[in-house]
Coordinates of C-alpha atoms and ligand atoms in Angstrom, one line a residue:
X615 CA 135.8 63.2 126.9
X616 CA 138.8 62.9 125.0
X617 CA 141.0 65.4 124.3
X618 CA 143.4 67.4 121.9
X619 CA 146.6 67.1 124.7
X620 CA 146.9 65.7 128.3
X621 CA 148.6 69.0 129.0
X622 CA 148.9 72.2 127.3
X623 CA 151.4 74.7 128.8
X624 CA 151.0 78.5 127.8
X625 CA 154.7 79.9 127.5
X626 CA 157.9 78.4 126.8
X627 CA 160.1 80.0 129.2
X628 CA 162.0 77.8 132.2
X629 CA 159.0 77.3 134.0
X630 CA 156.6 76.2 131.4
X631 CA 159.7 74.1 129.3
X632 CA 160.9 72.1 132.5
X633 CA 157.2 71.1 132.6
X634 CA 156.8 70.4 129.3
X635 CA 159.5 68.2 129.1
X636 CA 159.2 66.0 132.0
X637 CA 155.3 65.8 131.5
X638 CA 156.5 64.7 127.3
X639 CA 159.3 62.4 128.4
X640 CA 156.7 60.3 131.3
X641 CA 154.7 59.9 128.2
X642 CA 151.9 62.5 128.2
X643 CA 150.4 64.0 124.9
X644 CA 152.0 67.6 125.7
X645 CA 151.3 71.2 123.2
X646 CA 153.5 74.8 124.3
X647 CA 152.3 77.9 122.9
X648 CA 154.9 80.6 123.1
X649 CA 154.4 84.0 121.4
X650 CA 157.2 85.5 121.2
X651 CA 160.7 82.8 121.1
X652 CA 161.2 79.6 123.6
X653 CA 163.6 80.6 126.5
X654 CA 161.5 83.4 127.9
X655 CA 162.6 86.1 129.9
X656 CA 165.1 84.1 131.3
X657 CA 167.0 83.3 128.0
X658 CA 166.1 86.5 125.7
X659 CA 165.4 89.6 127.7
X660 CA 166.9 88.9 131.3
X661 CA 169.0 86.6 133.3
X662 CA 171.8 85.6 130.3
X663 CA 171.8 88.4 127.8
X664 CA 172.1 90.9 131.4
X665 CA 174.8 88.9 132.7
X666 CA 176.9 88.8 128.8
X667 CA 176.4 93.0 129.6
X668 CA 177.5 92.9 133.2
X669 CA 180.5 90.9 131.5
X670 CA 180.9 93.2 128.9
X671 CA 180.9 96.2 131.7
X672 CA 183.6 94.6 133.9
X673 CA 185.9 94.3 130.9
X674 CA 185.8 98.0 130.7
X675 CA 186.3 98.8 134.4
X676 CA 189.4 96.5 134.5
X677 CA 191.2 98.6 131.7
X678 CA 192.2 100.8 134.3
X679 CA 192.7 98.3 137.2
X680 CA 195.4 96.1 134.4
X681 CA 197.6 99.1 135.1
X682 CA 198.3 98.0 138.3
X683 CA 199.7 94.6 137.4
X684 CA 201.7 96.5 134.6
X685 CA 199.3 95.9 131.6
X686 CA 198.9 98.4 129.5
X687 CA 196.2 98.4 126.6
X688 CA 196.4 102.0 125.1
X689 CA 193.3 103.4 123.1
X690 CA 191.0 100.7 124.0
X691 CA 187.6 101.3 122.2
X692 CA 184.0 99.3 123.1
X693 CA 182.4 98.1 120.2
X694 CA 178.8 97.6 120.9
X695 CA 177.5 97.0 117.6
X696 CA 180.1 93.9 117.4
X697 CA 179.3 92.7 121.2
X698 CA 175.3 92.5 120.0
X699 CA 175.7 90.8 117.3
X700 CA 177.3 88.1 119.6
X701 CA 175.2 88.5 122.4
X702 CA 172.0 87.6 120.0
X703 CA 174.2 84.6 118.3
X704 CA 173.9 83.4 122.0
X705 CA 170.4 84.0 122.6
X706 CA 169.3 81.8 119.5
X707 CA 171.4 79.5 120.0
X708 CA 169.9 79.0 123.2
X709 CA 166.1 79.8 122.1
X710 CA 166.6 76.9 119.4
X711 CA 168.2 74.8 122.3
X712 CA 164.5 75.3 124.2
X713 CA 162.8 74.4 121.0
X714 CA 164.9 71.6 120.1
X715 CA 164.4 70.0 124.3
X716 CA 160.7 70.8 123.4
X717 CA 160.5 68.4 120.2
X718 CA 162.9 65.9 121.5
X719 CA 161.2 65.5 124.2
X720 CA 158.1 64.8 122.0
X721 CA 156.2 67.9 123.1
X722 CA 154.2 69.8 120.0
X723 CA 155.4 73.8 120.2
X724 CA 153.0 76.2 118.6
X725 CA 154.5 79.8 117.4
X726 CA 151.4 81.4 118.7
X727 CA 149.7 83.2 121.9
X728 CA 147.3 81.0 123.8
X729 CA 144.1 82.2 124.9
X730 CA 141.4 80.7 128.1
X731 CA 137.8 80.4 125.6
X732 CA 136.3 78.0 128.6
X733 CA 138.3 75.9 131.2
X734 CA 139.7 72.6 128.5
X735 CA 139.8 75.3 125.7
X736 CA 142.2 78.0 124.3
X737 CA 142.2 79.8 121.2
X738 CA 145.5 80.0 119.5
X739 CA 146.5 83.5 117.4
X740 CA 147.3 84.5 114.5
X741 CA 146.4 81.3 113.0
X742 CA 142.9 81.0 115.0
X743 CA 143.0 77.6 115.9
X744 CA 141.3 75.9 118.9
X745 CA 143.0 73.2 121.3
X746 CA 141.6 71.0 123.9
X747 CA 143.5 69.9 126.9
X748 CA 143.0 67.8 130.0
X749 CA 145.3 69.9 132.6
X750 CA 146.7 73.2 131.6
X751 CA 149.9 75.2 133.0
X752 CA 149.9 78.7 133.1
X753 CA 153.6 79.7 132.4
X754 CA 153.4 83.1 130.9
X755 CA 155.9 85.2 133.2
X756 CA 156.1 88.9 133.4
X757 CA 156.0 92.6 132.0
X758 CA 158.0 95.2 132.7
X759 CA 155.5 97.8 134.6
X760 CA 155.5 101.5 134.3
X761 CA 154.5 103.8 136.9
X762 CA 150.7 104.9 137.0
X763 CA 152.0 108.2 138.4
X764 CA 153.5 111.3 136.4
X765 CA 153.5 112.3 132.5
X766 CA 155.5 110.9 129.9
X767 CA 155.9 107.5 130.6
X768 CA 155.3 106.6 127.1
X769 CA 158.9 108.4 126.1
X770 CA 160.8 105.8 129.0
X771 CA 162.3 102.5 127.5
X772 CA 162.3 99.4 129.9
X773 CA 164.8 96.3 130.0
X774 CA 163.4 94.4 127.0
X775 CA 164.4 97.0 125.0
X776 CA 167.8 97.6 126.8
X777 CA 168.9 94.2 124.6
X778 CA 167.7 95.7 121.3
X779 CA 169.7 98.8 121.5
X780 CA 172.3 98.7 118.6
X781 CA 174.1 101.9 119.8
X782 CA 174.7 103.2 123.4
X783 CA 173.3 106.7 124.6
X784 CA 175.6 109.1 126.0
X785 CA 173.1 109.7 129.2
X786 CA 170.3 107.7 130.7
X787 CA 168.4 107.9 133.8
X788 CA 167.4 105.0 135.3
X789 CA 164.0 105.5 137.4
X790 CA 163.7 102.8 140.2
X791 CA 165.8 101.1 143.2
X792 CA 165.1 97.4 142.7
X793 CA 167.1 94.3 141.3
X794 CA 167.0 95.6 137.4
X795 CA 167.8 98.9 138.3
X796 CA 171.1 98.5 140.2
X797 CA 172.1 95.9 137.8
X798 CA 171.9 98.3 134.7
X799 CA 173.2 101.2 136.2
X800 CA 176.8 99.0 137.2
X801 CA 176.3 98.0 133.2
X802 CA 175.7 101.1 132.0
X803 CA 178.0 103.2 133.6
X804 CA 180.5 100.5 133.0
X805 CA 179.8 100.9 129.0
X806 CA 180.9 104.5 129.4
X807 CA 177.6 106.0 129.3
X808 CA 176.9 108.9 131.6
X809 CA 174.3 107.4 134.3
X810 CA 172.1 108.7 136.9
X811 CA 170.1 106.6 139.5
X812 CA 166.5 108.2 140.5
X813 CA 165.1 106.3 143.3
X814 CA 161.9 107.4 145.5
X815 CA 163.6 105.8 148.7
X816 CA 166.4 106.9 150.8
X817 CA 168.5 104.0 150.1
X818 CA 168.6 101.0 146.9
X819 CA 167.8 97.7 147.4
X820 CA 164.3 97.5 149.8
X821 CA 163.8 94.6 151.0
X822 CA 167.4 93.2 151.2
X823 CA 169.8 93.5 154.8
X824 CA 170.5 97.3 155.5
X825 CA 173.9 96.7 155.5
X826 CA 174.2 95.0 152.0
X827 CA 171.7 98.2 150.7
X828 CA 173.8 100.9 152.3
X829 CA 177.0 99.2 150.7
X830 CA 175.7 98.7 147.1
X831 CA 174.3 101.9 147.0
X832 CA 177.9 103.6 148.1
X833 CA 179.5 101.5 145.5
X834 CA 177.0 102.6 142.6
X835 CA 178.5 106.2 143.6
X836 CA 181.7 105.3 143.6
X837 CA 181.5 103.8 140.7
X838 CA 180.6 107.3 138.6
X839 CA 176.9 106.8 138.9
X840 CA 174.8 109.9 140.3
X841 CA 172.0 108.8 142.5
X842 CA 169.3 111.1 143.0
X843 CA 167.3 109.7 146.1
X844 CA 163.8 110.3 148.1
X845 CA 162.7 111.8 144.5
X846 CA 160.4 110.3 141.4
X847 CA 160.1 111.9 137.6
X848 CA 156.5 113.7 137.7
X849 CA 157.1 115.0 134.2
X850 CA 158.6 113.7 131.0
X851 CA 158.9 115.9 127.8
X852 CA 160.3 115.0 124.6
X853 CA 163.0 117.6 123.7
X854 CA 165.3 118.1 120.4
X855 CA 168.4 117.3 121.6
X856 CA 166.5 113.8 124.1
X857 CA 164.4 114.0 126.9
X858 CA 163.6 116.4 129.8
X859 CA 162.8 114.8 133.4
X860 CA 161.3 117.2 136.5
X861 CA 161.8 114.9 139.7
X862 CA 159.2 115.3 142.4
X863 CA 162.1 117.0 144.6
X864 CA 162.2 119.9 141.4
X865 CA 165.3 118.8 140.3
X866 CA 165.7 118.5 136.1
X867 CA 167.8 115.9 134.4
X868 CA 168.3 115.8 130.3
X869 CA 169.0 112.2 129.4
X870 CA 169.4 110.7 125.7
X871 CA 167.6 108.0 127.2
X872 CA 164.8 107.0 130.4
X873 CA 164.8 103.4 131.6
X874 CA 162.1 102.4 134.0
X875 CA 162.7 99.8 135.9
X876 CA 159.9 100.0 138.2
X877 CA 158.8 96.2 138.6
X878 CA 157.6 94.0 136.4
X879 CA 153.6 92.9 136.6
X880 CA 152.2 89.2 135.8
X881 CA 151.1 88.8 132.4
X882 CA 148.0 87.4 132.8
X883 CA 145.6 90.7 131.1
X884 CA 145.1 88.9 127.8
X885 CA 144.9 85.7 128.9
X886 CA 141.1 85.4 129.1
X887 CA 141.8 83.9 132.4
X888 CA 137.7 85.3 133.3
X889 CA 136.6 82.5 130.9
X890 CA 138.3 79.6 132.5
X891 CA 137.4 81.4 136.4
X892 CA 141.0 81.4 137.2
X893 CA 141.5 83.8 140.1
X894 CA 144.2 86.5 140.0
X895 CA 145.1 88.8 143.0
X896 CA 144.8 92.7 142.4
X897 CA 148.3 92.5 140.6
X898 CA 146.9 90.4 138.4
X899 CA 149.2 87.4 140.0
X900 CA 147.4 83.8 139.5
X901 CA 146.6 82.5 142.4
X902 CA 147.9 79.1 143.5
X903 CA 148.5 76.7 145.9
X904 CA 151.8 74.8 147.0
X905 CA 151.1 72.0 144.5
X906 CA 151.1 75.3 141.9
X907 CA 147.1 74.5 141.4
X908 CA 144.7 77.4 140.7
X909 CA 141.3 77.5 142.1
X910 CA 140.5 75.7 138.9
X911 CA 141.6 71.9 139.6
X912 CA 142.9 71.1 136.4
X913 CA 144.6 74.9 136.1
X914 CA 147.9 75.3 137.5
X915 CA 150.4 77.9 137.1
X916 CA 154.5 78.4 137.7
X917 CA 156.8 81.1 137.9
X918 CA 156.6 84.8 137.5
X919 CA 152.8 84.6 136.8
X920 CA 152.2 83.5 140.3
X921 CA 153.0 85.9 143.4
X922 CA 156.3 83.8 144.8
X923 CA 159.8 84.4 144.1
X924 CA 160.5 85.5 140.6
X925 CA 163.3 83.5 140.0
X926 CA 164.4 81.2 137.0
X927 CA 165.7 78.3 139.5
X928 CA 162.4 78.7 141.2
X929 CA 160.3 78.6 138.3
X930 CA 162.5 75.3 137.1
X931 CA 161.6 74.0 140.2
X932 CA 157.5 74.8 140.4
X933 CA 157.1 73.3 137.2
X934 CA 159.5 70.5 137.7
X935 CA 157.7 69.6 140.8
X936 CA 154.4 70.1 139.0
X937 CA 155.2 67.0 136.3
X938 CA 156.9 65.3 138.9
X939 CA 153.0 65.5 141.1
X940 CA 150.4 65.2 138.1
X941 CA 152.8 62.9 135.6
X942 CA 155.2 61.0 137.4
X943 CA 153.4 59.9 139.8
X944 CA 156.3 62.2 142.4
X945 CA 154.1 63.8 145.0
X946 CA 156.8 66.7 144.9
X947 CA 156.1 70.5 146.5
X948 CA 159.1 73.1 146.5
X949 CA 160.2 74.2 149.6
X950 CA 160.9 78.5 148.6
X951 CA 163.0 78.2 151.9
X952 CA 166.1 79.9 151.7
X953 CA 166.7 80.3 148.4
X954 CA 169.5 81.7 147.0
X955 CA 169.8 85.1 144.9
X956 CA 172.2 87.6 143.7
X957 CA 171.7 90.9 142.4
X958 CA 174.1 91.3 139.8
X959 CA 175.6 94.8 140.5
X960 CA 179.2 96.0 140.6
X961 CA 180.3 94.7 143.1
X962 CA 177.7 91.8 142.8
X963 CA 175.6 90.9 145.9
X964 CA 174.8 87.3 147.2
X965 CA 172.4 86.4 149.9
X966 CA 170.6 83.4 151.5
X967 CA 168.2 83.5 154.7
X968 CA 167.1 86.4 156.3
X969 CA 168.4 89.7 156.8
X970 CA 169.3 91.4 160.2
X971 CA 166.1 93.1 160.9
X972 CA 164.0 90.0 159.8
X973 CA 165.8 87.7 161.7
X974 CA 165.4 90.0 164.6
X975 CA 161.9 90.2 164.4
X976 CA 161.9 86.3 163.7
X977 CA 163.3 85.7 166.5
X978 CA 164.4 88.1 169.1
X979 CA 167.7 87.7 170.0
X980 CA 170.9 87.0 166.9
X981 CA 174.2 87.3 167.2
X982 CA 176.0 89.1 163.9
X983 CA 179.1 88.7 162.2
X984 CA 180.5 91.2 160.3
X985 CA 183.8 91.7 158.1
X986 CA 183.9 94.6 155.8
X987 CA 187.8 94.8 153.7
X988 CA 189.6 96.0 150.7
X989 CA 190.3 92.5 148.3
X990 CA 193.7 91.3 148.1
X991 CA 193.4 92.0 144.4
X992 CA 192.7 95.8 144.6
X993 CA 195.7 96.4 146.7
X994 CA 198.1 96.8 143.3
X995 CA 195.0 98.3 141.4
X996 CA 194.7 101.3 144.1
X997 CA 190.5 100.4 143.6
X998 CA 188.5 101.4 146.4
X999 CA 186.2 99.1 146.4
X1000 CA 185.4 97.0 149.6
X1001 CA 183.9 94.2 150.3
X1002 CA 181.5 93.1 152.8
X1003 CA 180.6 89.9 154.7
X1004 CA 177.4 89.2 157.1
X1005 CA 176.4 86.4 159.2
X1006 CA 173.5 86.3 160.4
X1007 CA 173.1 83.8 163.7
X1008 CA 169.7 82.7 165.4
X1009 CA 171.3 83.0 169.2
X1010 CA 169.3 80.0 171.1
X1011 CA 170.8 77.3 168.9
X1012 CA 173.7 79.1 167.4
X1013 CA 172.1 78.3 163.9
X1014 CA 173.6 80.1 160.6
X1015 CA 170.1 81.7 159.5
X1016 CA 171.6 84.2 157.0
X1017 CA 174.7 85.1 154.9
X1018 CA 174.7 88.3 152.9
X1019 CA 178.0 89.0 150.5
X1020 CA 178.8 91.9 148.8
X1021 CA 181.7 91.6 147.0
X1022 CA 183.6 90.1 143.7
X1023 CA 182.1 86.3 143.0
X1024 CA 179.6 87.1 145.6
X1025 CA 176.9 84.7 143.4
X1026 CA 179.8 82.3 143.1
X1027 CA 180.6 81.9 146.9
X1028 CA 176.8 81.9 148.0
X1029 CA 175.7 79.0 145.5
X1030 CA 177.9 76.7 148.2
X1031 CA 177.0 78.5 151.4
X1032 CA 173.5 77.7 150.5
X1033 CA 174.1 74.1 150.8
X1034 CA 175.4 74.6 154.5
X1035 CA 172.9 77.6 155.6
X1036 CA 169.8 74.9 154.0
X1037 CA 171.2 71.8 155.5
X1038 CA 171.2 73.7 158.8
X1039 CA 174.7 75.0 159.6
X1040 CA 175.7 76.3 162.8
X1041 CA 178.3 79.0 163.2
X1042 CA 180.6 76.7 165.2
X1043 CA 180.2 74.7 161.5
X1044 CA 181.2 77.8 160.2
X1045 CA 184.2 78.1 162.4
X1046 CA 185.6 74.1 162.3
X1047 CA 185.5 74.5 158.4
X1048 CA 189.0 75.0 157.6
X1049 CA 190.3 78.4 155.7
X1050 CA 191.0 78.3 152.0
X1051 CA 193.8 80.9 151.8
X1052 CA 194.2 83.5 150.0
X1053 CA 190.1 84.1 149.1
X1054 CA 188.0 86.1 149.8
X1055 CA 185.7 83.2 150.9
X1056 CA 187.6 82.6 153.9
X1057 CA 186.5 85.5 155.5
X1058 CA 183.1 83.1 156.3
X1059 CA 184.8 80.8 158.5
X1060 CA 187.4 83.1 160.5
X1061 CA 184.9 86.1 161.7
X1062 CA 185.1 85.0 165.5
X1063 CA 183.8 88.4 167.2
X1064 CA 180.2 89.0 167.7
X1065 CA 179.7 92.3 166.1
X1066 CA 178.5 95.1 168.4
X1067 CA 176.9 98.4 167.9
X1068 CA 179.7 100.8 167.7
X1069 CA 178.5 102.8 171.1
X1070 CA 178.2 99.2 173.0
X1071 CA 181.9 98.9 171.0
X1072 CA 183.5 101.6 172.3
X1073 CA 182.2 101.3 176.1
X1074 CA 183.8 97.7 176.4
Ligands
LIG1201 P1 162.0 95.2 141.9 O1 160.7 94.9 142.5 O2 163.2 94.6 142.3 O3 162.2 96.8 141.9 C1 161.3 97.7 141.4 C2 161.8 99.1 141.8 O4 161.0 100.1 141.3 C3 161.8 99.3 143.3 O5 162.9 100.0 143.7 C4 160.5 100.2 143.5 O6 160.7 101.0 144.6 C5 160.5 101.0 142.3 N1 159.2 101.4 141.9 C6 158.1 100.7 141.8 N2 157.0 101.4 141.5 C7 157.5 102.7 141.3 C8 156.9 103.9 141.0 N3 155.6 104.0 140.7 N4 157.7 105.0 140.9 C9 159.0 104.9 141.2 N5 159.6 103.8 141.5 C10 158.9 102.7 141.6 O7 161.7 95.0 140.3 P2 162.6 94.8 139.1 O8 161.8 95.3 137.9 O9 164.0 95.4 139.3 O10 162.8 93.3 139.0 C11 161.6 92.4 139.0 C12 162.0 91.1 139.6 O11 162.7 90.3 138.7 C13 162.8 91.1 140.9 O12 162.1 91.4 142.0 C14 163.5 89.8 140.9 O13 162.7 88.9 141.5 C15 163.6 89.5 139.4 N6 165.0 89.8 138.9 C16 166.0 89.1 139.4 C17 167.3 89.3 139.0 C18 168.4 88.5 139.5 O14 168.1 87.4 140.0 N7 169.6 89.0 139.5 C19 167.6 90.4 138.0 C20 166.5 91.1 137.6 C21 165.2 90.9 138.0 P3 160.4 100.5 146.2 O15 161.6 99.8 146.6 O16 160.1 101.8 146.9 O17 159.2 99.6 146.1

């Protein structure tokens, strides 16, 4: 049967484009559907437009720390209106960058949502047109998700809308512990705006090494921002003057505005995925395998849509690997090995491998390295903020297994550990590398003591 495209990809974001591209350029007949714009989450509500705020937030915070170097910058103002504006010039120039790959490539991009009608068929809205295709990619990302618990929900913004806010509220609470949450309470706070943390653990950051939770979470307080822990909004009234919050711990906050950033949820509900018997799992999460294939042979699926690592890089890479496999003739998989991430708070965390308490559990006995300092830079700025270094050793072979960084450039200095941690690094690599001085790097390959428990410390 012949038909409409050799492969159809349902969003344009970095998944679904990288796909798109390499599937158009090895000659396949290729169609994109994408909604909303090409660059997905990615490009218009996350990774870039957060970063431009996180840089926008620093700016602010280093008014004060100029002083120390004799700078002086009197009646400094934030504009956010002006900063917006070119925030968004950014984010189309970009979105018309993914349109313009698209079409170069020789891919056909639709302006519309796709939708399963049987397996080779999808519907396309509004226009109400029906393609056919041989293979089809699933690349349609993720929602923020709002809690199922409590009243009020429906007064809470979440990031997407964070980007479309022309003016800045005085207070907002931001509800949740994770990635977006940390990341937009540094930014916040760092905008000047009045912030509190609400977070239904003891400390931020689950998941991540106990150490680099414990440190981000003291330097969110430092840094002005009142966290409220072990506590979660059961109520949420509209008032005159914003909104009223009752925490489960029978606290009340007032806040101009709520921000939930309580995880974000495949979007996969209107994708009539029932008609094409795509399986999901109970978050709605497509199921694949390692080649990105859906029960469905000729259905596969990449990024944020599947249950992996929700990651841009990652999702370049799935549907990278996918064209490479089903176009190029590339029998390609992606190894989600240590991989590489950074949460973007202030200071920013980097980490590859495991943390402590995995590795320990991995495999018994580590050694740990540990260096935890003031940067050379705050010295004249009188800043408080430290910095902390882990390494995380696998004892019987003395391999580096994981390296967490909390601490200015922290994204910077992991991207190149990550080459040594995934080519298999020991520590005594580690040590023979020579120091770069003065960085804060350097720290990496001069930590020589094994770090002990402060009681085992103290006894030797
Ligand atoms: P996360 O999963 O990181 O965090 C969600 C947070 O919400 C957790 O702290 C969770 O608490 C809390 N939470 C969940 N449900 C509820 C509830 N019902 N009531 C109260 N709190 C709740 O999600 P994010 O939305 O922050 O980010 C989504 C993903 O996007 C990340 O996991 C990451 O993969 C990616 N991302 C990456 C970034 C980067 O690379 N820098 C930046 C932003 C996002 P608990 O810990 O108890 O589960």
């Amino acid at each position: 049967m012949a038909y409409d495209f050799d492969l159809f990809v349902i969003g344009a974001g970095s998944g679904g484009v990288r796909a798109a591209r390499l599937a158009a350029l090895s000659g396949a007949k290729v169609g994109v559907a994408e909604a909303y714009r090409p660059g997905g989450t990615c490009v218009i509500r996350g990774c870039v437009p957060k970063k431009y705020m996180v840089y926008a937030s620093e700016y602010g915070r280093s008014l004060e720390a100029m002083k120390g170097y004799g700078w002086r910058v009197e009646g400094a103002t934030h504009d956010h209106r002006a900063f917006m504006e070119n925030l968004h010039r950014e984010i189309d120039r970009l979105s018309g960058i993914y349109a313009r790959n698209l079409k170069n490539a020789g891919a056909k991009l639709f302006d519309e949502r796709a939708e399963f009608v049987d397996p080779h068929t999808l519907k396309l809205s509004p226009s109400g047109q029906t393609v056919t295709a041989e293979k089809i990619l699933i690349a349609v990302g993720g929602t923020p998700s709002l809690p199922e618990e409590g009243e009020g929900w429906e007064h809470a913004i979440t990031s997407d809308d964070i980007f479309l806010m022309e003016d800045l509220p005085e207070k907002v609470v931001i509800v949740g512990g994770g990635y977006i949450a940390v990341e937009f309470a540094g930014i916040l706070s760092g905008l000047g705006v009045e912030t509190c943390l609400v977070y239904r653990q003891k400390t931020v950051l689950r998941g991540f090494d106990d150490d680099v939770r414990t440190h981000v979470h003291e330097e969110l307080k430092r840094k002005g921002v009142k966290v409220v822990t072990n506590a979660v909004p059961t109520n949420i009234e509209k008032t005159d003057s914003g909104l009223k919050l009752t925490l489960s711990n029978g606290e009340h906050l007032e806040c101009a505005t709520l921000m939930a950033a309580t995880g974000r949820t495949p979007a996969t509900k209107q994708l009539g995925l029932d008609k094409a018997g795509v399986e999901t799992k109970a978050d709605g999460a497509v199921k694949v395998d390692e080649y990105s294939r859906t029960n469905v042979p000729h259905i596969f699926a990449v990024g944020d849509v599947t249950d992996r690592i929700a990651l841009t890089p990652v999702a370049i890479r799935e549907g990278q690997a996918f064209a490479q496999t089903e176009f190029m003739d590339m029998d390609t998989t992606f190894d989600h090995e240590l991989v590489p991430h950074a949460v973007f708070c202030q200071p920013p965390a980097g980490v590859v491998g495991l943390s402590e308490a995995d590795a320990r559990e991995k495999y018994r006995k580590v050694d740990i390295y540990k260096a935890n300092f003031r940067p050379m830079k705050d010295m004249l700025t009188g800043d408080e903020e430290r910095v902390l270094m882990k390494i995380v050793v696998r004892a019987e072979d003395n391999v580096v297994v994981g390296v967490h960084i909390v601490g200015p450039d922290a994204a910077e200095i992991i991207q190149g550990v990550a080459i040594a941690v995934k080519m298999g690094a020991t520590k005594a690599d580690f040590d023979r590398t020579c120091a770069l001085h003065p960085s804060l790097a350097e720290e990496l390959v001069t930590m020589r003591e094994k770090w002990k428990p402060p009681e085992l410390a103290s006894a030797s």
